[in-house]
Structure formats: C-alpha cells, structure tokens
Amino acid sequence: MAKSNLQFKTNYAVSSTIEPFYKGGKVQISKDEKFIFCTCGTRVNVLQIVTGKIVHSIEQDDQEDITSFALSLDDEILVTASKALLLKQWDWKQAQCTRSWRAIHNVPIASMTFDPTATLLATGGCDGTIKLWDVVKQYCTHNLKGSSGVVHLVEFHPDISLLQLFSSASDCGIRMWDLRSSQCLCVLQSHYSPVTSLAFTPDGASMVSSGRDKICIVWDLKSRTARRTVPVYEAVESVVLLPEDEDFSEVGVKTKEIHFITAGSKGVLRVWDASSARCVFTQTLPSPPSAGGSEEGGEEYGDPRSLTYCLPLPSSLRLATVTAEHNILLYQLPSFTTQQQFVGFNDEVLDVKFLGKGDTHIVVATNSSQLKVFDLATSSCKILYGHTDTVLSLDVFKKGSLFVSCAKDKSVRVWRQDPDSGQVSCVAQGCSHANAVGSITCSRMKESFVVSGSQDCTIKVWDLPETIPETDGDMFQLTSRVTEKAHDKDVNSVAVSPNDKLLVSGSQDRLAKLWSLGAPGADLALLGVFRGHRRGVWCVQFSPMDQVLASSSADGSVKLWSLQDFSCLKTFEGHDASVLKLIFVSRGTQLLTSGSDGLVKLWTIKTNECVKTLDAHQDKVWGLHATRKDDRVVTASADSNITVWTDVTEVEQAEEQAKQEDQILKKQELSNLLHEKKYLKALGLAISLDQPHTVLKVIKESMLRYCAVWNTNARSCLDAQAVIQVMLTHLSPEELLQYQGARAHLEGLIPYTERHMQRIGRLLQASMFLDYMWQKMRVTGAPASMDSQDEEMDTASLQVPHPLFMIDKRPGEGGDGTKEQGDGEERWNEGVVEEDGGLEEDTNCPANMEEEEEDDDEVSITRKASVRGQREENGQNGKENGNHHSGSEESSREEDRGDQTEAKILLSAASLPPLQAIIS
C-alpha cells in the first residue's frame, strides 16, 4: 500500500554550495572587522565574517592571477596587482573597476600597502624596486631603489608626519626610507633569513620584527638599534602586539612591557614577554599532535598546522590566523578559544555524509588528515584532528550523532557530535590493518559494530562497547573480532544490510561478495559471489526495501542483483566513465549514481530509465549521500566543490498543475471572447496559448471587418484592396459567406471601392492628357521628317492596354504627317471602342483637372510628378535618334512609370465585380 502511493522523484535543484574562496596569498581584514579579503587565483573574494558567505568577488578581466592587493585603512579603496603588470582600483562594494593603470615595475608586484591617510600606495616589486603612488592625484611620487631581490614586505610608519617607509627584501635587511628625500636612512641588520612581518608600538618608538630564522627582534626606532633579540624556536610568519590597555593576566601577562604573539611553523599561538625574552603562554591544540609529530616534525613548513598569517581585530579583541591548509580561524582573546573557522580550500573531496539529528551538518573527508564538519546554515566549520594521513571514507550511524572514519594511516575512528553544542570529539579508535583502510560502514539498527575494508584485501568487524565514552579524554581502543581475507585486490566498498545480518563487499578484482555476519563472535560466512562486471567494483549498496543489492563499477555500468540466486536482474548504462558511488532513494525504487564524468544520474529501477542528469561538478564525484527524510542529497567532487541538492519534484509538479489550470482558464476565456466577437483580445490570447488554428480562425473572422474599415480611407485603401484580392483569389464565394457578418462587410466594401476606382480613373485620364499635350508641344516647329518620326513614336507610346478617353483630331491637320497621325488616331480610337465603346466624360480635361485638385491633393501631387517624369523622359528622348527602337524604349519606360498606377486601377476593377457577384 505504501508503494502504491509512492511518488517517483524527477528532479533535484542546487540549494547551497561550499566552494573554494582562498587558495593562498595575502589576507586582510577590513577596519570595521566585518569582512575578510583573500585571494583566489584571478579573484579577490570578500567573506562576510558573520554569515561565512562570499558577498563580493572581484575578478580580473584579463584572467591573470592576482599577485597582491591592498585595502585602504578607511575600507574605501581596494587596489589589486596582477601578473599582467596592471594596477586596478576597485569600488569593491559594487565589484566595479574605477581605474586601471600600468605599473612601472618590469616584473610582478609582490607586496602592497596603504599609508594611514589612504592617500599613498606603496608597491614592492620582484625587481627590487619600491614605487609610491598618489591614488588621489593619480601619479607615481617615488621610485626607491637599493633593495636586493624580491621586496616581499612594505609597511608605513604609523606616524604619517614622519613620512617613513619600511621594507624588507631577500637580503634579510630592514630598510628605513625617508619619503621627503627618497633616501634610505638606514638598514636594520640582525636577521639571517627573510623578515616576514613588522609590528609597531602605539607610540611609534619601537618595532618588533619576525623572521624564519626563529627569532624576533625588538627595535628602538629613535636610535635605530636592536634593543632585544627573542629566540622563539620556530620559523615565525607573523607577529602581533598585545594591546597595552587590556587585561591579559589570564595568559601570563603581568607587566606593562611589550608583549607580542607569534604564529609560525608549529601551528600554535604563543605570547612572549619582550623584556625577559620568555614565553608566557602557549596555545593548546584541539587534539594531540599527529603521529611522529615531534617539535622537529612540527617545524616543517609543509605541516598542515603551520600558520602563515596572524591578523589582529582590536575592536572585538579577537585574533585571526591562516593555516597552511588555507583555513581561517578566529580566536577570542584573552582566552584564545576558537570562535569561528572557515575552510578556504578543500582540495579533492573524497567523501561526504549528512550529520546531526536533523541532518543540519555535513562531515567531509578531503585530501587531508583532518575531518571538517560544516554547519549548513552558517557555513562555519569545525576542523577535527586525529588521523595522521588522508581520510578516505566515512559513514554515519542511524541516529546521526555518531559517525566513523578510516584513513591511509591504517586506522578507524569513531566520532561523536554533541547535539546541543555541536562539538565533535573522537571517542574510539582501532589500528590493526596492514595497509590503508579505503572503505568503512556501520551497523544499521544499533550502534553495535563497524566493518572496514582495506587495501590489504581483508575485511574487519569491530565491536563497539555498549557505553561509548562521551569525550576523547577516555578514548576507547577498538579490537577487531573478525578478520577475513575477502578479495584478491583492494576492497573498495563494504555495506551492511538493513537488518544487520548480511554484509556485501566490492573489490578491485571485479567481484562483489555476500557474507553472513551471524551472531556476535561468529566468523564471516561467504554466501555467494556476484560476477559480471568487466572492471573493478567501486560501490555496493543494499536496497532498503527489497531483497536486492546494487553495485557500480569502473566499466561505467550499475547492476542490480538478486540475493536469492545471485543473478543480475538489471543493468543501467549511461555514464561515460567509472561509476564511483550509488545510493537508493524513493524507498528503493530509484537509484542515484555519481561518476568520474562529474555527472549525477537519477534512475527509475522499474523502467531502467535515466530520469534526470545533474551537472554541477567538473571532476570526479567521490561523495554521494541522502538525508534520512530522502528530501536532500549532498555531492562532493575532486573539483573541491560540495553541493547540496533539494528534491523539487513536488514543487515542479505543483507548478505544472498550476500552469495547466491557467491554460484551461485561458482557453475558456478565449472561447468567451470568440463568442462575444472580441477578436482583438482573442487574437492575443490565442497567440499566447500557441494555438495556430485558432489564430487563423480569428484572423479570418476579423479580416473582412478590418478591410471594410481600411477601405473607407484613401490612405489605407490600397492595403485593403490587396487583402481583398488575395481573399477573392483563394476563397470561393461560398467560403466567404460562411464567416460571421461577411455579407454586411462586403456590402460596405462596394461603394468605397467604386469611389476609389472612379478617382484613380480620373487621375489616369488627366495624366494621359498631359502626356499627349506635352508630345504635341515638343514636336511643334520641328522639320517635317522629324515631325513624322516623332509623331509615329509618340502615338506608339500612347497605346496603353486600357485607354479611358478619346482624342478628336481633324483630318489634314499636321501637314506632311497627316497620314501617320491619322493612323495613330485610328489606332487610338479603335482601342477605345474595343475597350468600352467610349467614355462618358468630355475630353476637356483642364476642367476635370481643376475639379480633381479641389477634391484630393494627392491627385494633384501625383499629376505633377507624372508631368515632371514625362518631361525628363522626353528631354532624354530628344537627344536620341528617331528610329523605331527609340519608340520601343520610350514605351518600356512608360510602362515602368505607370505600372503602379495601372496595377491599382486593375486591382480595384478586378475586385468590384466579384464583390457585387457575391452580394447578389
């Protein structure tokens, strides 16, 4: 009954994404302590501290990596420098570049800083030069030379009235520059390795420098000498002075002397008393040091715990540190407790699982020995230390607060999350595998055991105690009760059945095997082998409802197997590469698979159909997991992105249903409009509904009515006549009369059509009379031979297909050309008689012309244009020879000139009789 009401999923939509925002380089915090600025390739990302979200992203147009940037102390101006040797000034709140100019450096800029007034910008280049820029007046003010190697540090003296700049380069010295004279005042020499940071006392009289030579030096800037050298026994990357007006007795500060905090290769913050050169406080790490992590090992620069930056937040009395793994941590002073953690770069994400009672968190295994637990609401992160090598796989118990992990360090660990505080601690661990542990799973019903599969080809079952410790202070040591040599190659995946009685394992040897777990203390019993994959098996999973299991392989296929006879029931093929993970959804009726092609596919088992392909990743999708409510899915990829998907099936179906209801309402409205003869609204609605036949019907219904309206106006009558001609050509009278109101519309067309025909006929009569008169005027006084030829040519040119008036000529008029003129006169009269047998109007056309001018200005304009055109043609003809060919050319030009007018007349004449016939 439950399955009959089950609704298949059809689509997932991205609800949130955790992506890289910091890949190394400079980090700066705004003065109002609300934003963190950090570089990420071609971008400078602005992270909001409260929400952990990227609120702005400043990206270079030239797609060149940003080498350095600086934010002014008033948080108004951001300047970036790229490998293209360009400096860009940004309005970072709008993410708009306001100014761009070419740096005079010949090589990329390595360091930048603003002075306290946000007027001067200092840039240190890899060519050993330092340049100062007036960002207000927009010009270079200083070019300081003398440093050796890359200038990786530039700092202004806090007292701007001194106009002093400090810099450090590869020669390990600290140069003090006088900006008034552009001269180097002195070189402070005491460090034996590059100087990493400078910190000035509030009065500006002293300065503390740090270096990778494991010492910090307190300088007296008035005498320009080293007052004290403090050995710190680690490579120091950053030094920060403690505020003098705050109480730091909690961390051992007893006097008002200079105290400073160091951050370096050991990964811990330490407080030092400059006067006694003694460490008064050492931060306690969240968990014990990694295996083999002695102090010597911890001092290596590649240690993930080593710190690269330390930034003060004086207003809120906090401290921010940046680790070598691109994590940004905020500590509250003076207790040095962790307040917030942000993961800037996850590298390759290998596994991900939902965590918490309401699946409010996710636990992530990256290409690191650290586990990361993200709060999906705020994106804040907790970093878990414990494993000493890369974590490979994760699994979560049914209740969601207990989860397990395995790693390349050959160990498995059990972790517990406090449901109230969200704190996570390691409560149990086991170490007995001979090689890296690549897969792990836990019991489905109770928190009773854990099963691990290793690259040593074995499967181990670890029993958990009935009472699991609450904290990592009393960590329980796990021992394996069963060890089984399961496969001939690496065990890639293990899974426990929903009733905790069966175990399935998938291996690189192309096989999947079914095992019986039996009673506690019993050995594993092999029940069957699933053969059929052509490449290694990456993942195996039991169905939550049916007696089947699914397996995915590097051959690009997913197979469904029967637990009864171990036969292959179905094969799903669609991925172009290895299928790395699979899970059952929709109560076992659908599958979600992820592959090396970066795609996630949703399959319906019953139909073998791929319902949806989700494309949000650019690399292998290693992690895939669904919530217990089956409404969200999380995917993790080698492209460092973690994506949370939400099931939008019901939302899309609701939208589709609402769309269908809207379509029904619109169709009903369309029917009503057609019934009410509101054709204009009906036409628009039919087009929006994409109903071409209805659109055609509406057009047919309204076209005659529109033509009747257009035909009443002389300006639009030609368009109406063109439409009428098309309709009369393609539609029979019976079809025309079927349209509603067709007879009334046709009756309205006839009188106006007759009027337009008469008007245009009169226009043609007048224009032809003028043509004829002009011909007579042109040949007056010409020789007889020329008169004869011209007369013959002119009369030939006046032979139009449909002459509408006659010319009365007396015999003998015209001299020698009377014979030809008479012939032309006979032809003219014959043409008239053949057409209509004569016209009703008199040939006194000037009177008709005046009457027409009074009636319609358009006729006068057309007449003038006709006369002007005829004059131009006659003037050109007068230059040619009077042979018969010229007569034919003139006739051709006459036909071109009068083509439009004749077409209009013929159109009107052709439309009128059929209309009258239809009405009668």
PDB file of N, CA and C in Angstrom, residues 418-461:
ATOM      1  N   ASP A 418      28.144  16.372  19.846  1.00  0.00           N
ATOM      2  CA  ASP A 418      27.220  16.791  20.890  1.00  0.00           C
ATOM      3  C   ASP A 418      26.032  17.493  20.245  1.00  0.00           C
ATOM      4  N   PRO A 419      24.817  16.993  20.467  1.00  0.00           N
ATOM      5  CA  PRO A 419      23.658  17.583  19.768  1.00  0.00           C
ATOM      6  C   PRO A 419      23.363  19.009  20.190  1.00  0.00           C
ATOM      7  N   ASP A 420      23.792  19.419  21.369  1.00  0.00           N
ATOM      8  CA  ASP A 420      23.492  20.767  21.856  1.00  0.00           C
ATOM      9  C   ASP A 420      24.545  21.773  21.415  1.00  0.00           C
ATOM     10  N   SER A 421      25.785  21.490  21.735  1.00  0.00           N
ATOM     11  CA  SER A 421      26.852  22.446  21.424  1.00  0.00           C
ATOM     12  C   SER A 421      27.405  22.276  20.016  1.00  0.00           C
ATOM     13  N   GLY A 422      27.213  21.112  19.429  1.00  0.00           N
ATOM     14  CA  GLY A 422      27.769  20.858  18.109  1.00  0.00           C
ATOM     15  C   GLY A 422      29.225  20.459  18.119  1.00  0.00           C
ATOM     16  N   GLN A 423      29.836  20.356  19.301  1.00  0.00           N
ATOM     17  CA  GLN A 423      31.230  19.960  19.394  1.00  0.00           C
ATOM     18  C   GLN A 423      31.386  18.479  19.037  1.00  0.00           C
ATOM     19  N   VAL A 424      32.477  18.168  18.364  1.00  0.00           N
ATOM     20  CA  VAL A 424      32.739  16.798  17.920  1.00  0.00           C
ATOM     21  C   VAL A 424      34.038  16.327  18.558  1.00  0.00           C
ATOM     22  N   SER A 425      34.018  15.095  19.044  1.00  0.00           N
ATOM     23  CA  SER A 425      35.212  14.525  19.674  1.00  0.00           C
ATOM     24  C   SER A 425      35.362  13.070  19.240  1.00  0.00           C
ATOM     25  N   CYS A 426      36.597  12.612  19.210  1.00  0.00           N
ATOM     26  CA  CYS A 426      36.898  11.222  18.871  1.00  0.00           C
ATOM     27  C   CYS A 426      36.764  10.372  20.137  1.00  0.00           C
ATOM     28  N   VAL A 427      35.915   9.337  20.071  1.00  0.00           N
ATOM     29  CA  VAL A 427      35.631   8.540  21.269  1.00  0.00           C
ATOM     30  C   VAL A 427      36.195   7.126  21.190  1.00  0.00           C
ATOM     31  N   ALA A 428      36.607   6.679  20.007  1.00  0.00           N
ATOM     32  CA  ALA A 428      37.168   5.326  19.895  1.00  0.00           C
ATOM     33  C   ALA A 428      38.024   5.247  18.649  1.00  0.00           C
ATOM     34  N   GLN A 429      39.025   4.343  18.681  1.00  0.00           N
ATOM     35  CA  GLN A 429      39.882   4.144  17.513  1.00  0.00           C
ATOM     36  C   GLN A 429      40.385   2.712  17.497  1.00  0.00           C
ATOM     37  N   GLY A 430      40.702   2.237  16.295  1.00  0.00           N
ATOM     38  CA  GLY A 430      41.239   0.891  16.152  1.00  0.00           C
ATOM     39  C   GLY A 430      42.300   0.881  15.071  1.00  0.00           C
ATOM     40  N   CYS A 431      43.394   0.156  15.338  1.00  0.00           N
ATOM     41  CA  CYS A 431      44.517   0.114  14.406  1.00  0.00           C
ATOM     42  C   CYS A 431      45.039  -1.320  14.326  1.00  0.00           C
ATOM     43  N   SER A 432      44.649  -2.053  13.287  1.00  0.00           N
ATOM     44  CA  SER A 432      45.208  -3.392  13.106  1.00  0.00           C
ATOM     45  C   SER A 432      45.287  -3.803  11.645  1.00  0.00           C
ATOM     46  N   HIS A 433      44.889  -2.927  10.737  1.00  0.00           N
ATOM     47  CA  HIS A 433      45.042  -3.224   9.311  1.00  0.00           C
ATOM     48  C   HIS A 433      46.511  -3.088   8.915  1.00  0.00           C
ATOM     49  N   ALA A 434      46.865  -3.821   7.880  1.00  0.00           N
ATOM     50  CA  ALA A 434      48.249  -3.795   7.406  1.00  0.00           C
ATOM     51  C   ALA A 434      48.458  -2.781   6.296  1.00  0.00           C
ATOM     52  N   ASN A 435      47.391  -2.174   5.824  1.00  0.00           N
ATOM     53  CA  ASN A 435      47.507  -1.188   4.749  1.00  0.00           C
ATOM     54  C   ASN A 435      46.396  -0.149   4.906  1.00  0.00           C
ATOM     55  N   ALA A 436      46.346   0.777   3.980  1.00  0.00           N
ATOM     56  CA  ALA A 436      45.349   1.848   4.047  1.00  0.00           C
ATOM     57  C   ALA A 436      43.934   1.279   4.073  1.00  0.00           C
ATOM     58  N   VAL A 437      43.068   1.886   4.894  1.00  0.00           N
ATOM     59  CA  VAL A 437      41.675   1.457   5.013  1.00  0.00           C
ATOM     60  C   VAL A 437      40.854   2.343   4.080  1.00  0.00           C
ATOM     61  N   GLY A 438      40.305   1.744   3.005  1.00  0.00           N
ATOM     62  CA  GLY A 438      39.643   2.520   1.970  1.00  0.00           C
ATOM     63  C   GLY A 438      38.143   2.605   2.082  1.00  0.00           C
ATOM     64  N   SER A 439      37.514   1.744   2.886  1.00  0.00           N
ATOM     65  CA  SER A 439      36.051   1.782   2.996  1.00  0.00           C
ATOM     66  C   SER A 439      35.639   1.386   4.397  1.00  0.00           C
ATOM     67  N   ILE A 440      34.504   1.933   4.820  1.00  0.00           N
ATOM     68  CA  ILE A 440      34.011   1.645   6.163  1.00  0.00           C
ATOM     69  C   ILE A 440      32.495   1.769   6.168  1.00  0.00           C
ATOM     70  N   THR A 441      31.838   0.967   6.983  1.00  0.00           N
ATOM     71  CA  THR A 441      30.394   1.028   7.148  1.00  0.00           C
ATOM     72  C   THR A 441      30.056   0.651   8.577  1.00  0.00           C
ATOM     73  N   CYS A 442      28.875   1.043   9.016  1.00  0.00           N
ATOM     74  CA  CYS A 442      28.465   0.787  10.387  1.00  0.00           C
ATOM     75  C   CYS A 442      27.128   0.050  10.397  1.00  0.00           C
ATOM     76  N   SER A 443      26.783  -0.484  11.552  1.00  0.00           N
ATOM     77  CA  SER A 443      25.537  -1.235  11.688  1.00  0.00           C
ATOM     78  C   SER A 443      24.352  -0.310  11.454  1.00  0.00           C
ATOM     79  N   ARG A 444      23.281  -0.867  10.905  1.00  0.00           N
ATOM     80  CA  ARG A 444      22.118  -0.074  10.513  1.00  0.00           C
ATOM     81  C   ARG A 444      21.088   0.058  11.624  1.00  0.00           C
ATOM     82  N   MET A 445      20.993  -0.938  12.504  1.00  0.00           N
ATOM     83  CA  MET A 445      19.938  -0.934  13.519  1.00  0.00           C
ATOM     84  C   MET A 445      20.405  -0.343  14.832  1.00  0.00           C
ATOM     85  N   LYS A 446      21.521  -0.779  15.335  1.00  0.00           N
ATOM     86  CA  LYS A 446      22.053  -0.292  16.603  1.00  0.00           C
ATOM     87  C   LYS A 446      23.496   0.140  16.420  1.00  0.00           C
ATOM     88  N   GLU A 447      23.981   0.896  17.381  1.00  0.00           N
ATOM     89  CA  GLU A 447      25.381   1.319  17.359  1.00  0.00           C
ATOM     90  C   GLU A 447      26.235   0.218  17.980  1.00  0.00           C
ATOM     91  N   SER A 448      26.327  -0.904  17.263  1.00  0.00           N
ATOM     92  CA  SER A 448      26.936  -2.092  17.871  1.00  0.00           C
ATOM     93  C   SER A 448      28.253  -2.502  17.233  1.00  0.00           C
ATOM     94  N   PHE A 449      28.438  -2.264  15.929  1.00  0.00           N
ATOM     95  CA  PHE A 449      29.685  -2.695  15.297  1.00  0.00           C
ATOM     96  C   PHE A 449      29.984  -1.841  14.076  1.00  0.00           C
ATOM     97  N   VAL A 450      31.220  -1.971  13.604  1.00  0.00           N
ATOM     98  CA  VAL A 450      31.724  -1.261  12.424  1.00  0.00           C
ATOM     99  C   VAL A 450      32.468  -2.279  11.567  1.00  0.00           C
ATOM    100  N   VAL A 451      32.325  -2.177  10.249  1.00  0.00           N
ATOM    101  CA  VAL A 451      33.027  -3.057   9.317  1.00  0.00           C
ATOM    102  C   VAL A 451      33.917  -2.198   8.434  1.00  0.00           C
ATOM    103  N   SER A 452      35.163  -2.615   8.265  1.00  0.00           N
ATOM    104  CA  SER A 452      36.115  -1.873   7.442  1.00  0.00           C
ATOM    105  C   SER A 452      36.710  -2.790   6.381  1.00  0.00           C
ATOM    106  N   GLY A 453      36.983  -2.210   5.212  1.00  0.00           N
ATOM    107  CA  GLY A 453      37.656  -2.911   4.125  1.00  0.00           C
ATOM    108  C   GLY A 453      38.923  -2.173   3.759  1.00  0.00           C
ATOM    109  N   SER A 454      40.002  -2.942   3.533  1.00  0.00           N
ATOM    110  CA  SER A 454      41.314  -2.333   3.399  1.00  0.00           C
ATOM    111  C   SER A 454      41.985  -2.719   2.083  1.00  0.00           C
ATOM    112  N   GLN A 455      43.033  -1.990   1.782  1.00  0.00           N
ATOM    113  CA  GLN A 455      43.860  -2.334   0.630  1.00  0.00           C
ATOM    114  C   GLN A 455      44.698  -3.585   0.880  1.00  0.00           C
ATOM    115  N   ASP A 456      44.680  -4.098   2.104  1.00  0.00           N
ATOM    116  CA  ASP A 456      45.350  -5.372   2.382  1.00  0.00           C
ATOM    117  C   ASP A 456      44.456  -6.563   2.058  1.00  0.00           C
ATOM    118  N   CYS A 457      43.332  -6.307   1.357  1.00  0.00           N
ATOM    119  CA  CYS A 457      42.397  -7.323   0.857  1.00  0.00           C
ATOM    120  C   CYS A 457      41.572  -7.982   1.956  1.00  0.00           C
ATOM    121  N   THR A 458      41.564  -7.416   3.143  1.00  0.00           N
ATOM    122  CA  THR A 458      40.834  -8.026   4.253  1.00  0.00           C
ATOM    123  C   THR A 458      39.650  -7.169   4.663  1.00  0.00           C
ATOM    124  N   ILE A 459      38.701  -7.849   5.343  1.00  0.00           N
ATOM    125  CA  ILE A 459      37.554  -7.192   5.959  1.00  0.00           C
ATOM    126  C   ILE A 459      37.637  -7.427   7.459  1.00  0.00           C
ATOM    127  N   LYS A 460      37.434  -6.380   8.225  1.00  0.00           N
ATOM    128  CA  LYS A 460      37.466  -6.500   9.682  1.00  0.00           C
ATOM    129  C   LYS A 460      36.149  -6.005  10.264  1.00  0.00           C
ATOM    130  N   VAL A 461      35.670  -6.721  11.280  1.00  0.00           N
ATOM    131  CA  VAL A 461      34.468  -6.334  12.018  1.00  0.00           C
ATOM    132  C   VAL A 461      34.906  -5.889  13.402  1.00  0.00           C
TER     133      VAL A 461
END
